[in-house]
């Protein structure tokens, strides 16, 4: 099939454009974007949509970058198309955004597209990814161990939330529809098209975006894989399309679940732990991933491994468990929900001083939002199930006077089940309590020693035995507002 | 983690065994199965399950095969375990089953396991796949373009329907639970374990099953991929586990849909077209795949591409469209369902002779299971929607005398929308009507020419025009039992 027919089919099958749409076309000046613009021009009249050329000068290759911009301006003029050509100092932006040059250039470009689409009242931006880009993308994702979201590769139509991701909190967030009419055409087909129509093009400036790894995949790995399966490229494209179907289906189910278990609040995404925990593992992952996407606008740099680690921490971790992922994305486990939020973590509220427990009775510790309820009896409390915030202790072994306090240097205790004492510090490390939240863990102690690291483990020497005469029941209860 | 701990964890996490289970252990005599047996022996007492050693002598390596069998017998005897050692002539079986030697050996072995499990009243068979086998498997699947089912790789617990797949219709079908306690242990860990415990083992006889392709992946491709990502093996295992979660979720939804849209009938799986068509593309694929699995017992040799092609044919094809997949699996589109069945296709029921239509009135054509209802009026029939089995013709142009007959050599007609006549033969080829079903397509013709290729297209010369005086409505209606 010639390129033009493939482009038309891709546009139709994916309902990319409607009559009277204004389509911004991202043109770098390289062969892909020139072929894209030329073929769209050939189809626009019949399709009833209009085109507007967009080019962002990245200033990454000196005078060459300026010549690219000039080339695109001339091309648009020659084909009587309106064009917007802008400049941006990527060097400055990448420092500001703390990103690699490729990533900064890509994000700057999409921000430019989003703003232009908004400003023109256009419908979408068309960009020049081809089928070989797709194969390379899925191979790269596969090499680093992606999940369904990554393995489906680049989609013909996608939506980006542009803004917050890299200018956090500054200014509005724009939703950008990105379409890729060349996605089913191979690089070879693009080159033949360029030759057949005698089109001029520049060395693809977006190649500055091409990582070393992608170039190695293109030039070395793919030809090597074709020794194993000469049809490997088609196989990889088929896999991507099949997985995209599965992804879309699962996402439709995520969508159904989303509104009941997630909400946005103060710039955070808050997810109900109870509902989330009851979902199948697949949906748990996909919901976490979506939370990150809602917050960041896209999932650049957030890997399947990141999501997996966060999901495991939210399933298994104690209250206060916090995972920090790339792009300053934090996932923090609360009492009955967990939060995804952005930015450097603030230091956790440390427990200051000592709080003497009223036994029996209720002791409030407002600074950390807990009440501690204590009772004394002959039997252990009716089971509190797996509540880590409840403990039954031998009242005589624990002693009459107990305090809640924060950890102190040199603290040791003898975790239930162990024969020897252990440094509290080592216990926290082994239990993977994040360094930052260690000061919030309430320690229940007598004047002489720790009896319970609340939420985690009692001391072996205060456990209930057959000789226990007096059972002390302690329960931490959250106060409203926490 | 040492091997034993990994094995115990894998057993526990996947609830492989219950107390008092009898576990058949497939032992080839190679390092994997010897390490598996030895570690299970170490855990069996505490776990409360019993072991029974099983070995199938494939007779593929002459005297070496006999020595393997002897080795396993001695090993079991030395460890005081009951053992069943049997022999099978794979050379004969592979000719009978028309399979490659690896595949025949594998199937013979699982049949042996299934029969032994049944005979002993055992619960499952444990086999020695390790984490490197898993990585190789997912890489092999990925190279050939698998979908979710293939990319999730080998699972810790799976169920096989053993029987029908390769001795079609002969004897009963057994359901076999297969567990893989070594699946999280690397080959390196197995080898260290063998060395540490000074265990003897044979050159792995299951290596006769290892294809040339798998050996190349093991020895060349994987080390090469590790140049791109030194953690590639872990990445591939993570991807497989993530995709397994997604697969399990989608399969749970397939299970929900299955009973309402699929049924088994006369050795075929019958799927309601109407319900199936309304499902998302993802579920359509997975349901077709499950249909194949129900019929074949497993999906060996049935690729994602096969399923994709069948799904496309069932969505887009005309009634009678038939796809033949590996292992003589046929997928045949009917009027309101499609069928998956096994075996060589029988020739389609040809339409014999001519059947004169009663106009107006109903004409039965029992041999093909249709009634033809005709009415005459001034207006086209109230719309029958997209029913391809209904046509409105210009009654005068069609003529008073019409017949239903099969195709004949030299038939030509002028398909609606065309200016010229076309050979019926060419029309069938272009419309991708399978050769075998062309004799079933009912042709409505006057003594002089074809007016309607029923179910497909009317002749352009009998279409309704503004000058039409008399409208002839023809509808093919299926009779009960067809």
JSON list of C-alpha atoms in Angstrom, two decimals, chain B residues 85-240:
[
{"chain": "B", "resi": 85, "resn": "UNK", "atom": "CA", "xyz": [8.90, -45.56, 35.57]},
{"chain": "B", "resi": 86, "resn": "UNK", "atom": "CA", "xyz": [7.32, -46.19, 32.20]},
{"chain": "B", "resi": 87, "resn": "UNK", "atom": "CA", "xyz": [8.39, -46.30, 28.59]},
{"chain": "B", "resi": 88, "resn": "UNK", "atom": "CA", "xyz": [6.89, -44.94, 25.44]},
{"chain": "B", "resi": 89, "resn": "UNK", "atom": "CA", "xyz": [8.01, -45.05, 21.84]},
{"chain": "B", "resi": 90, "resn": "UNK", "atom": "CA", "xyz": [7.95, -41.36, 20.95]},
{"chain": "B", "resi": 91, "resn": "UNK", "atom": "CA", "xyz": [9.07, -42.11, 17.40]},
{"chain": "B", "resi": 92, "resn": "UNK", "atom": "CA", "xyz": [5.83, -43.98, 16.81]},
{"chain": "B", "resi": 93, "resn": "UNK", "atom": "CA", "xyz": [3.66, -41.48, 18.65]},
{"chain": "B", "resi": 94, "resn": "UNK", "atom": "CA", "xyz": [5.00, -38.47, 16.77]},
{"chain": "B", "resi": 95, "resn": "UNK", "atom": "CA", "xyz": [4.13, -40.11, 13.46]},
{"chain": "B", "resi": 96, "resn": "UNK", "atom": "CA", "xyz": [0.68, -41.00, 14.76]},
{"chain": "B", "resi": 97, "resn": "UNK", "atom": "CA", "xyz": [0.10, -37.51, 16.22]},
{"chain": "B", "resi": 98, "resn": "UNK", "atom": "CA", "xyz": [1.84, -35.74, 13.33]},
{"chain": "B", "resi": 99, "resn": "UNK", "atom": "CA", "xyz": [3.93, -33.64, 15.71]},
{"chain": "B", "resi": 100, "resn": "UNK", "atom": "CA", "xyz": [7.57, -32.67, 16.04]},
{"chain": "B", "resi": 101, "resn": "UNK", "atom": "CA", "xyz": [9.66, -34.83, 18.34]},
{"chain": "B", "resi": 102, "resn": "UNK", "atom": "CA", "xyz": [9.88, -32.20, 21.11]},
{"chain": "B", "resi": 103, "resn": "UNK", "atom": "CA", "xyz": [6.17, -31.61, 21.14]},
{"chain": "B", "resi": 104, "resn": "UNK", "atom": "CA", "xyz": [5.34, -35.34, 20.99]},
{"chain": "B", "resi": 105, "resn": "UNK", "atom": "CA", "xyz": [7.70, -36.08, 23.89]},
{"chain": "B", "resi": 106, "resn": "UNK", "atom": "CA", "xyz": [6.18, -33.28, 25.95]},
{"chain": "B", "resi": 107, "resn": "UNK", "atom": "CA", "xyz": [2.62, -34.39, 25.30]},
{"chain": "B", "resi": 108, "resn": "UNK", "atom": "CA", "xyz": [3.42, -38.06, 25.96]},
{"chain": "B", "resi": 109, "resn": "UNK", "atom": "CA", "xyz": [5.02, -37.08, 29.26]},
{"chain": "B", "resi": 110, "resn": "UNK", "atom": "CA", "xyz": [2.03, -35.03, 30.40]},
{"chain": "B", "resi": 111, "resn": "UNK", "atom": "CA", "xyz": [-0.35, -37.78, 29.40]},
{"chain": "B", "resi": 112, "resn": "UNK", "atom": "CA", "xyz": [1.72, -40.18, 31.48]},
{"chain": "B", "resi": 113, "resn": "UNK", "atom": "CA", "xyz": [1.63, -37.75, 34.42]},
{"chain": "B", "resi": 114, "resn": "UNK", "atom": "CA", "xyz": [-2.12, -37.26, 34.10]},
{"chain": "B", "resi": 115, "resn": "UNK", "atom": "CA", "xyz": [-2.80, -40.98, 34.00]},
{"chain": "B", "resi": 116, "resn": "UNK", "atom": "CA", "xyz": [-0.52, -41.59, 36.96]},
{"chain": "B", "resi": 117, "resn": "UNK", "atom": "CA", "xyz": [-2.12, -38.79, 39.00]},
{"chain": "B", "resi": 118, "resn": "UNK", "atom": "CA", "xyz": [-5.53, -40.27, 38.22]},
{"chain": "B", "resi": 119, "resn": "UNK", "atom": "CA", "xyz": [-4.45, -43.81, 39.02]},
{"chain": "B", "resi": 120, "resn": "UNK", "atom": "CA", "xyz": [-2.80, -42.91, 42.33]},
{"chain": "B", "resi": 121, "resn": "UNK", "atom": "CA", "xyz": [-5.54, -40.50, 43.39]},
{"chain": "B", "resi": 122, "resn": "UNK", "atom": "CA", "xyz": [-2.78, -37.89, 43.56]},
{"chain": "B", "resi": 123, "resn": "UNK", "atom": "CA", "xyz": [-3.38, -34.14, 43.54]},
{"chain": "B", "resi": 124, "resn": "UNK", "atom": "CA", "xyz": [-0.93, -32.74, 41.04]},
{"chain": "B", "resi": 125, "resn": "UNK", "atom": "CA", "xyz": [2.34, -33.19, 39.28]},
{"chain": "B", "resi": 126, "resn": "UNK", "atom": "CA", "xyz": [5.35, -31.05, 40.20]},
{"chain": "B", "resi": 127, "resn": "UNK", "atom": "CA", "xyz": [7.80, -30.30, 37.41]},
{"chain": "B", "resi": 128, "resn": "UNK", "atom": "CA", "xyz": [11.18, -28.63, 37.41]},
{"chain": "B", "resi": 129, "resn": "UNK", "atom": "CA", "xyz": [10.89, -25.41, 35.38]},
{"chain": "B", "resi": 130, "resn": "UNK", "atom": "CA", "xyz": [13.16, -22.71, 36.73]},
{"chain": "B", "resi": 131, "resn": "UNK", "atom": "CA", "xyz": [13.34, -18.92, 36.36]},
{"chain": "B", "resi": 132, "resn": "UNK", "atom": "CA", "xyz": [15.71, -19.14, 33.40]},
{"chain": "B", "resi": 133, "resn": "UNK", "atom": "CA", "xyz": [13.31, -21.45, 31.59]},
{"chain": "B", "resi": 134, "resn": "UNK", "atom": "CA", "xyz": [10.69, -18.78, 32.21]},
{"chain": "B", "resi": 135, "resn": "UNK", "atom": "CA", "xyz": [12.85, -15.98, 30.78]},
{"chain": "B", "resi": 136, "resn": "UNK", "atom": "CA", "xyz": [13.60, -18.08, 27.69]},
{"chain": "B", "resi": 137, "resn": "UNK", "atom": "CA", "xyz": [9.93, -18.89, 27.26]},
{"chain": "B", "resi": 138, "resn": "UNK", "atom": "CA", "xyz": [8.75, -15.28, 27.35]},
{"chain": "B", "resi": 139, "resn": "UNK", "atom": "CA", "xyz": [11.55, -14.21, 25.02]},
{"chain": "B", "resi": 140, "resn": "UNK", "atom": "CA", "xyz": [10.57, -16.95, 22.56]},
{"chain": "B", "resi": 141, "resn": "UNK", "atom": "CA", "xyz": [6.93, -15.92, 22.74]},
{"chain": "B", "resi": 142, "resn": "UNK", "atom": "CA", "xyz": [7.82, -12.28, 22.34]},
{"chain": "B", "resi": 143, "resn": "UNK", "atom": "CA", "xyz": [10.00, -12.97, 19.29]},
{"chain": "B", "resi": 144, "resn": "UNK", "atom": "CA", "xyz": [7.12, -14.58, 17.48]},
{"chain": "B", "resi": 145, "resn": "UNK", "atom": "CA", "xyz": [4.58, -11.90, 18.40]},
{"chain": "B", "resi": 146, "resn": "UNK", "atom": "CA", "xyz": [2.49, -13.37, 21.20]},
{"chain": "B", "resi": 147, "resn": "UNK", "atom": "CA", "xyz": [-0.37, -11.72, 23.06]},
{"chain": "B", "resi": 148, "resn": "UNK", "atom": "CA", "xyz": [-1.00, -11.53, 26.79]},
{"chain": "B", "resi": 149, "resn": "UNK", "atom": "CA", "xyz": [-1.50, -15.29, 27.13]},
{"chain": "B", "resi": 150, "resn": "UNK", "atom": "CA", "xyz": [1.94, -16.07, 25.75]},
{"chain": "B", "resi": 151, "resn": "UNK", "atom": "CA", "xyz": [3.83, -13.15, 27.26]},
{"chain": "B", "resi": 152, "resn": "UNK", "atom": "CA", "xyz": [2.85, -14.08, 30.81]},
{"chain": "B", "resi": 153, "resn": "UNK", "atom": "CA", "xyz": [5.01, -17.19, 30.27]},
{"chain": "B", "resi": 154, "resn": "UNK", "atom": "CA", "xyz": [4.93, -20.29, 32.43]},
{"chain": "B", "resi": 155, "resn": "UNK", "atom": "CA", "xyz": [2.76, -19.96, 35.54]},
{"chain": "B", "resi": 156, "resn": "UNK", "atom": "CA", "xyz": [3.53, -21.42, 38.98]},
{"chain": "B", "resi": 157, "resn": "UNK", "atom": "CA", "xyz": [0.26, -23.36, 38.86]},
{"chain": "B", "resi": 158, "resn": "UNK", "atom": "CA", "xyz": [-1.60, -24.32, 35.70]},
{"chain": "B", "resi": 159, "resn": "UNK", "atom": "CA", "xyz": [-4.24, -26.76, 34.63]},
{"chain": "B", "resi": 160, "resn": "UNK", "atom": "CA", "xyz": [-4.03, -28.88, 31.51]},
{"chain": "B", "resi": 161, "resn": "UNK", "atom": "CA", "xyz": [-6.78, -30.82, 29.87]},
{"chain": "B", "resi": 162, "resn": "UNK", "atom": "CA", "xyz": [-4.94, -33.92, 28.80]},
{"chain": "B", "resi": 163, "resn": "UNK", "atom": "CA", "xyz": [-6.39, -36.29, 26.29]},
{"chain": "B", "resi": 164, "resn": "UNK", "atom": "CA", "xyz": [-8.42, -34.94, 23.44]},
{"chain": "B", "resi": 165, "resn": "UNK", "atom": "CA", "xyz": [-5.64, -32.73, 22.15]},
{"chain": "B", "resi": 166, "resn": "UNK", "atom": "CA", "xyz": [-3.69, -35.53, 20.57]},
{"chain": "B", "resi": 167, "resn": "UNK", "atom": "CA", "xyz": [-5.89, -38.58, 20.71]},
{"chain": "B", "resi": 168, "resn": "UNK", "atom": "CA", "xyz": [-8.93, -36.86, 19.44]},
{"chain": "B", "resi": 169, "resn": "UNK", "atom": "CA", "xyz": [-12.11, -38.50, 20.64]},
{"chain": "B", "resi": 170, "resn": "UNK", "atom": "CA", "xyz": [-10.22, -41.57, 21.84]},
{"chain": "B", "resi": 171, "resn": "UNK", "atom": "CA", "xyz": [-10.69, -42.17, 25.53]},
{"chain": "B", "resi": 172, "resn": "UNK", "atom": "CA", "xyz": [-11.41, -39.82, 28.34]},
{"chain": "B", "resi": 173, "resn": "UNK", "atom": "CA", "xyz": [-9.97, -36.42, 29.01]},
{"chain": "B", "resi": 174, "resn": "UNK", "atom": "CA", "xyz": [-8.06, -35.81, 32.22]},
{"chain": "B", "resi": 175, "resn": "UNK", "atom": "CA", "xyz": [-7.58, -32.54, 33.99]},
{"chain": "B", "resi": 176, "resn": "UNK", "atom": "CA", "xyz": [-4.04, -32.21, 35.30]},
{"chain": "B", "resi": 177, "resn": "UNK", "atom": "CA", "xyz": [-2.84, -29.68, 37.88]},
{"chain": "B", "resi": 178, "resn": "UNK", "atom": "CA", "xyz": [0.79, -28.84, 37.16]},
{"chain": "B", "resi": 179, "resn": "UNK", "atom": "CA", "xyz": [2.87, -27.01, 39.79]},
{"chain": "B", "resi": 180, "resn": "UNK", "atom": "CA", "xyz": [6.35, -25.55, 39.39]},
{"chain": "B", "resi": 181, "resn": "UNK", "atom": "CA", "xyz": [7.98, -24.99, 42.79]},
{"chain": "B", "resi": 182, "resn": "UNK", "atom": "CA", "xyz": [11.37, -24.12, 41.20]},
{"chain": "B", "resi": 183, "resn": "UNK", "atom": "CA", "xyz": [9.95, -21.31, 39.08]},
{"chain": "B", "resi": 184, "resn": "UNK", "atom": "CA", "xyz": [11.52, -18.47, 41.08]},
{"chain": "B", "resi": 185, "resn": "UNK", "atom": "CA", "xyz": [14.94, -20.14, 41.34]},
{"chain": "B", "resi": 186, "resn": "UNK", "atom": "CA", "xyz": [17.60, -19.45, 38.73]},
{"chain": "B", "resi": 187, "resn": "UNK", "atom": "CA", "xyz": [19.55, -22.16, 36.96]},
{"chain": "B", "resi": 188, "resn": "UNK", "atom": "CA", "xyz": [22.60, -20.90, 38.85]},
{"chain": "B", "resi": 189, "resn": "UNK", "atom": "CA", "xyz": [20.83, -21.44, 42.17]},
{"chain": "B", "resi": 190, "resn": "UNK", "atom": "CA", "xyz": [19.84, -24.95, 41.12]},
{"chain": "B", "resi": 191, "resn": "UNK", "atom": "CA", "xyz": [23.41, -25.76, 40.19]},
{"chain": "B", "resi": 192, "resn": "UNK", "atom": "CA", "xyz": [24.76, -24.40, 43.47]},
{"chain": "B", "resi": 193, "resn": "UNK", "atom": "CA", "xyz": [22.19, -26.47, 45.34]},
{"chain": "B", "resi": 194, "resn": "UNK", "atom": "CA", "xyz": [23.19, -29.62, 43.46]},
{"chain": "B", "resi": 195, "resn": "UNK", "atom": "CA", "xyz": [26.85, -28.92, 44.23]},
{"chain": "B", "resi": 196, "resn": "UNK", "atom": "CA", "xyz": [26.28, -28.00, 47.88]},
{"chain": "B", "resi": 197, "resn": "UNK", "atom": "CA", "xyz": [24.29, -31.14, 48.55]},
{"chain": "B", "resi": 198, "resn": "UNK", "atom": "CA", "xyz": [26.64, -33.25, 46.42]},
{"chain": "B", "resi": 199, "resn": "UNK", "atom": "CA", "xyz": [23.70, -34.61, 44.45]},
{"chain": "B", "resi": 200, "resn": "UNK", "atom": "CA", "xyz": [24.26, -36.78, 41.40]},
{"chain": "B", "resi": 201, "resn": "UNK", "atom": "CA", "xyz": [22.28, -35.96, 38.28]},
{"chain": "B", "resi": 202, "resn": "UNK", "atom": "CA", "xyz": [22.17, -36.96, 34.64]},
{"chain": "B", "resi": 203, "resn": "UNK", "atom": "CA", "xyz": [22.59, -34.77, 31.60]},
{"chain": "B", "resi": 204, "resn": "UNK", "atom": "CA", "xyz": [19.09, -33.36, 31.40]},
{"chain": "B", "resi": 205, "resn": "UNK", "atom": "CA", "xyz": [17.17, -35.73, 29.18]},
{"chain": "B", "resi": 206, "resn": "UNK", "atom": "CA", "xyz": [14.46, -33.12, 28.67]},
{"chain": "B", "resi": 207, "resn": "UNK", "atom": "CA", "xyz": [17.11, -31.31, 26.65]},
{"chain": "B", "resi": 208, "resn": "UNK", "atom": "CA", "xyz": [15.94, -33.43, 23.76]},
{"chain": "B", "resi": 209, "resn": "UNK", "atom": "CA", "xyz": [12.87, -31.20, 24.05]},
{"chain": "B", "resi": 210, "resn": "UNK", "atom": "CA", "xyz": [14.90, -28.05, 23.84]},
{"chain": "B", "resi": 211, "resn": "UNK", "atom": "CA", "xyz": [14.55, -26.64, 20.39]},
{"chain": "B", "resi": 212, "resn": "UNK", "atom": "CA", "xyz": [17.40, -25.17, 18.45]},
{"chain": "B", "resi": 213, "resn": "UNK", "atom": "CA", "xyz": [15.68, -21.80, 18.80]},
{"chain": "B", "resi": 214, "resn": "UNK", "atom": "CA", "xyz": [15.51, -22.08, 22.60]},
{"chain": "B", "resi": 215, "resn": "UNK", "atom": "CA", "xyz": [19.17, -23.02, 22.76]},
{"chain": "B", "resi": 216, "resn": "UNK", "atom": "CA", "xyz": [20.11, -20.00, 20.69]},
{"chain": "B", "resi": 217, "resn": "UNK", "atom": "CA", "xyz": [18.03, -17.77, 22.94]},
{"chain": "B", "resi": 218, "resn": "UNK", "atom": "CA", "xyz": [19.71, -19.26, 26.02]},
{"chain": "B", "resi": 219, "resn": "UNK", "atom": "CA", "xyz": [23.28, -19.14, 24.76]},
{"chain": "B", "resi": 220, "resn": "UNK", "atom": "CA", "xyz": [23.34, -16.13, 22.45]},
{"chain": "B", "resi": 221, "resn": "UNK", "atom": "CA", "xyz": [20.32, -13.83, 22.58]},
{"chain": "B", "resi": 222, "resn": "UNK", "atom": "CA", "xyz": [19.98, -13.49, 26.36]},
{"chain": "B", "resi": 223, "resn": "UNK", "atom": "CA", "xyz": [23.64, -12.59, 26.97]},
{"chain": "B", "resi": 224, "resn": "UNK", "atom": "CA", "xyz": [23.30, -10.09, 24.12]},
{"chain": "B", "resi": 225, "resn": "UNK", "atom": "CA", "xyz": [20.14, -8.52, 25.61]},
{"chain": "B", "resi": 226, "resn": "UNK", "atom": "CA", "xyz": [21.95, -8.18, 28.92]},
{"chain": "B", "resi": 227, "resn": "UNK", "atom": "CA", "xyz": [24.30, -5.75, 27.21]},
{"chain": "B", "resi": 228, "resn": "UNK", "atom": "CA", "xyz": [21.27, -3.46, 26.80]},
{"chain": "B", "resi": 229, "resn": "UNK", "atom": "CA", "xyz": [19.95, -4.06, 30.28]},
{"chain": "B", "resi": 230, "resn": "UNK", "atom": "CA", "xyz": [22.16, -5.97, 32.72]},
{"chain": "B", "resi": 231, "resn": "UNK", "atom": "CA", "xyz": [18.97, -6.60, 34.75]},
{"chain": "B", "resi": 232, "resn": "UNK", "atom": "CA", "xyz": [17.13, -7.94, 31.73]},
{"chain": "B", "resi": 233, "resn": "UNK", "atom": "CA", "xyz": [16.24, -11.31, 33.25]},
{"chain": "B", "resi": 234, "resn": "UNK", "atom": "CA", "xyz": [14.62, -9.70, 36.28]},
{"chain": "B", "resi": 235, "resn": "UNK", "atom": "CA", "xyz": [12.87, -7.23, 33.98]},
{"chain": "B", "resi": 236, "resn": "UNK", "atom": "CA", "xyz": [11.47, -10.04, 31.83]},
{"chain": "B", "resi": 237, "resn": "UNK", "atom": "CA", "xyz": [10.28, -11.93, 34.91]},
{"chain": "B", "resi": 238, "resn": "UNK", "atom": "CA", "xyz": [8.62, -8.78, 36.26]},
{"chain": "B", "resi": 239, "resn": "UNK", "atom": "CA", "xyz": [6.88, -8.16, 32.95]},
{"chain": "B", "resi": 240, "resn": "UNK", "atom": "CA", "xyz": [5.64, -11.76, 32.89]}
]
